[in-house]
Amino acid sequence: MKRTRKKHGAAFKAKVALAAIRGDRTIAELAVQFGVHPNQIHNWKKQLLDRAVSVFEGGAPAEGVTNEAQVDVLYRQIGQLKVENDLYEGLGVKRDMVLARAAMTAA
C-alpha cells in the first residue's frame, strides 16, 4: 500500500528544530516523539541555524520572499508568452508580422 507524504508546517518544523538545538534529548528520541525521520530533524536544524542571522537583519526583506515574488512574476510572463505563441501558431502567422501591423495601426 502506498503511503502519502506528510506535509509539515513551518511552526512544526521550528518546534522540532528548536528541540534538537536544545539538546535535552537525542535526535532518535525526538524522531520517535514527533514521528519524523532523524535525517529530517538534522535538515531542519541545519536550516534553522543557517537562516537564524536573517531574523536579526533589519531593512532588507528575507531572500526567500524576494525569490518567491520574482518567480511568480516570471511564471506569469511565461504563461503570457505561451498563450501568444499558441495564438500565432494557430493563425499561421509570424509574430513579427502581427506586431508590425499593430505598430502601424497604432501610429
C-alpha positions as YAML, in Angstrom:
chain: A
units: angstrom
residues:
- id: 1
  name: MET
  ca: [0.00, 0.00, 0.00]
- id: 2
  name: LYS
  ca: [1.36, 3.39, -1.00]
- id: 3
  name: ARG
  ca: [1.70, 5.95, 1.78]
- id: 4
  name: THR
  ca: [1.27, 9.64, 1.09]
- id: 5
  name: ARG
  ca: [3.87, 12.11, 2.24]
- id: 6
  name: LYS
  ca: [3.19, 14.20, 5.30]
- id: 7
  name: LYS
  ca: [3.40, 17.94, 4.82]
- id: 8
  name: HIS
  ca: [4.63, 19.63, 7.95]
- id: 9
  name: GLY
  ca: [4.02, 23.30, 8.58]
- id: 10
  name: ALA
  ca: [6.65, 25.87, 9.40]
- id: 11
  name: ALA
  ca: [5.62, 26.03, 13.07]
- id: 12
  name: PHE
  ca: [6.04, 22.26, 13.48]
- id: 13
  name: LYS
  ca: [9.44, 22.31, 11.78]
- id: 14
  name: ALA
  ca: [10.60, 25.17, 14.01]
- id: 15
  name: LYS
  ca: [9.40, 23.35, 17.12]
- id: 16
  name: VAL
  ca: [11.30, 20.18, 16.18]
- id: 17
  name: ALA
  ca: [14.44, 22.08, 15.16]
- id: 18
  name: LEU
  ca: [14.47, 24.07, 18.41]
- id: 19
  name: ALA
  ca: [14.08, 20.87, 20.41]
- id: 20
  name: ALA
  ca: [17.07, 19.45, 18.54]
- id: 21
  name: ILE
  ca: [19.15, 22.56, 19.21]
- id: 22
  name: ARG
  ca: [18.31, 22.48, 22.92]
- id: 23
  name: GLY
  ca: [19.98, 19.07, 23.16]
- id: 24
  name: ASP
  ca: [17.84, 17.82, 26.05]
- id: 25
  name: ARG
  ca: [17.07, 14.64, 24.11]
- id: 26
  name: THR
  ca: [18.82, 12.71, 21.40]
- id: 27
  name: ILE
  ca: [17.80, 13.03, 17.77]
- id: 28
  name: ALA
  ca: [16.49, 9.46, 17.88]
- id: 29
  name: GLU
  ca: [14.24, 10.28, 20.83]
- id: 30
  name: LEU
  ca: [12.94, 13.38, 19.08]
- id: 31
  name: ALA
  ca: [12.26, 11.36, 15.93]
- id: 32
  name: VAL
  ca: [10.10, 8.95, 17.88]
- id: 33
  name: GLN
  ca: [8.35, 11.74, 19.77]
- id: 34
  name: PHE
  ca: [7.49, 13.81, 16.69]
- id: 35
  name: GLY
  ca: [7.10, 10.95, 14.23]
- id: 36
  name: VAL
  ca: [9.67, 12.11, 11.68]
- id: 37
  name: HIS
  ca: [12.90, 10.61, 10.38]
- id: 38
  name: PRO
  ca: [16.13, 11.61, 12.17]
- id: 39
  name: ASN
  ca: [17.63, 12.85, 8.90]
- id: 40
  name: GLN
  ca: [14.72, 15.27, 8.55]
- id: 41
  name: ILE
  ca: [15.38, 16.63, 12.03]
- id: 42
  name: HIS
  ca: [19.04, 17.18, 11.12]
- id: 43
  name: ASN
  ca: [17.97, 19.03, 7.94]
- id: 44
  name: TRP
  ca: [15.52, 21.29, 9.78]
- id: 45
  name: LYS
  ca: [18.10, 22.02, 12.49]
- id: 46
  name: LYS
  ca: [20.68, 22.96, 9.85]
- id: 47
  name: GLN
  ca: [18.19, 25.21, 8.03]
- id: 48
  name: LEU
  ca: [17.27, 26.98, 11.27]
- id: 49
  name: LEU
  ca: [20.91, 27.59, 12.18]
- id: 50
  name: ASP
  ca: [21.80, 28.76, 8.66]
- id: 51
  name: ARG
  ca: [18.93, 31.25, 8.49]
- id: 52
  name: ALA
  ca: [18.99, 32.48, 12.08]
- id: 53
  name: VAL
  ca: [21.09, 35.52, 11.15]
- id: 54
  name: SER
  ca: [18.42, 36.80, 8.76]
- id: 55
  name: VAL
  ca: [15.98, 37.18, 11.67]
- id: 56
  name: PHE
  ca: [18.07, 39.98, 13.13]
- id: 57
  name: GLU
  ca: [18.97, 41.72, 9.88]
- id: 58
  name: GLY
  ca: [16.98, 44.91, 9.54]
- id: 59
  name: GLY
  ca: [15.65, 46.67, 6.49]
- id: 60
  name: ALA
  ca: [16.15, 44.03, 3.82]
- id: 61
  name: PRO
  ca: [13.35, 41.53, 3.23]
- id: 62
  name: ALA
  ca: [14.14, 37.84, 3.55]
- id: 63
  name: GLU
  ca: [15.76, 36.32, 0.47]
- id: 64
  name: GLY
  ca: [13.09, 33.63, 0.14]
- id: 65
  name: VAL
  ca: [10.26, 36.19, -0.05]
- id: 66
  name: THR
  ca: [12.04, 38.12, -2.79]
- id: 67
  name: ASN
  ca: [12.76, 34.99, -4.77]
- id: 68
  name: GLU
  ca: [9.16, 33.75, -4.49]
- id: 69
  name: ALA
  ca: [7.79, 37.05, -5.74]
- id: 70
  name: GLN
  ca: [10.26, 37.12, -8.62]
- id: 71
  name: VAL
  ca: [9.46, 33.52, -9.58]
- id: 72
  name: ASP
  ca: [5.74, 34.33, -9.54]
- id: 73
  name: VAL
  ca: [6.25, 37.26, -11.93]
- id: 74
  name: LEU
  ca: [8.40, 35.14, -14.24]
- id: 75
  name: TYR
  ca: [5.80, 32.35, -14.34]
- id: 76
  name: ARG
  ca: [3.14, 34.89, -15.31]
- id: 77
  name: GLN
  ca: [5.33, 36.17, -18.14]
- id: 78
  name: ILE
  ca: [5.99, 32.63, -19.34]
- id: 79
  name: GLY
  ca: [2.27, 31.90, -19.33]
- id: 80
  name: GLN
  ca: [1.50, 35.05, -21.30]
- id: 81
  name: LEU
  ca: [4.19, 34.29, -23.88]
- id: 82
  name: LYS
  ca: [2.96, 30.70, -24.22]
- id: 83
  name: VAL
  ca: [-0.57, 31.90, -24.93]
- id: 84
  name: GLU
  ca: [0.73, 34.38, -27.50]
- id: 85
  name: ASN
  ca: [2.85, 31.70, -29.22]
- id: 86
  name: ASP
  ca: [-0.08, 29.29, -29.35]
- id: 87
  name: LEU
  ca: [-2.27, 32.02, -30.84]
- id: 88
  name: TYR
  ca: [0.26, 32.90, -33.52]
- id: 89
  name: GLU
  ca: [0.81, 29.25, -34.42]
- id: 90
  name: GLY
  ca: [-2.93, 28.73, -34.68]
- id: 91
  name: LEU
  ca: [-3.27, 31.67, -37.05]
- id: 92
  name: GLY
  ca: [-0.30, 30.51, -39.12]
- id: 93
  name: VAL
  ca: [1.22, 33.98, -38.93]
- id: 94
  name: LYS
  ca: [4.63, 35.01, -37.74]
- id: 95
  name: ARG
  ca: [4.74, 37.13, -34.61]
- id: 96
  name: ASP
  ca: [6.86, 39.87, -36.18]
- id: 97
  name: MET
  ca: [4.29, 40.46, -38.89]
- id: 98
  name: VAL
  ca: [1.46, 40.80, -36.36]
- id: 99
  name: LEU
  ca: [3.48, 43.18, -34.21]
- id: 100
  name: ALA
  ca: [4.46, 45.26, -37.24]
- id: 101
  name: ARG
  ca: [0.82, 45.61, -38.27]
- id: 102
  name: ALA
  ca: [-0.17, 46.56, -34.74]
- id: 103
  name: ALA
  ca: [2.55, 49.22, -34.64]
- id: 104
  name: MET
  ca: [1.45, 50.64, -37.98]
- id: 105
  name: THR
  ca: [-2.19, 50.89, -36.92]
- id: 106
  name: ALA
  ca: [-1.28, 52.47, -33.59]
- id: 107
  name: ALA
  ca: [0.82, 55.18, -35.24]
...
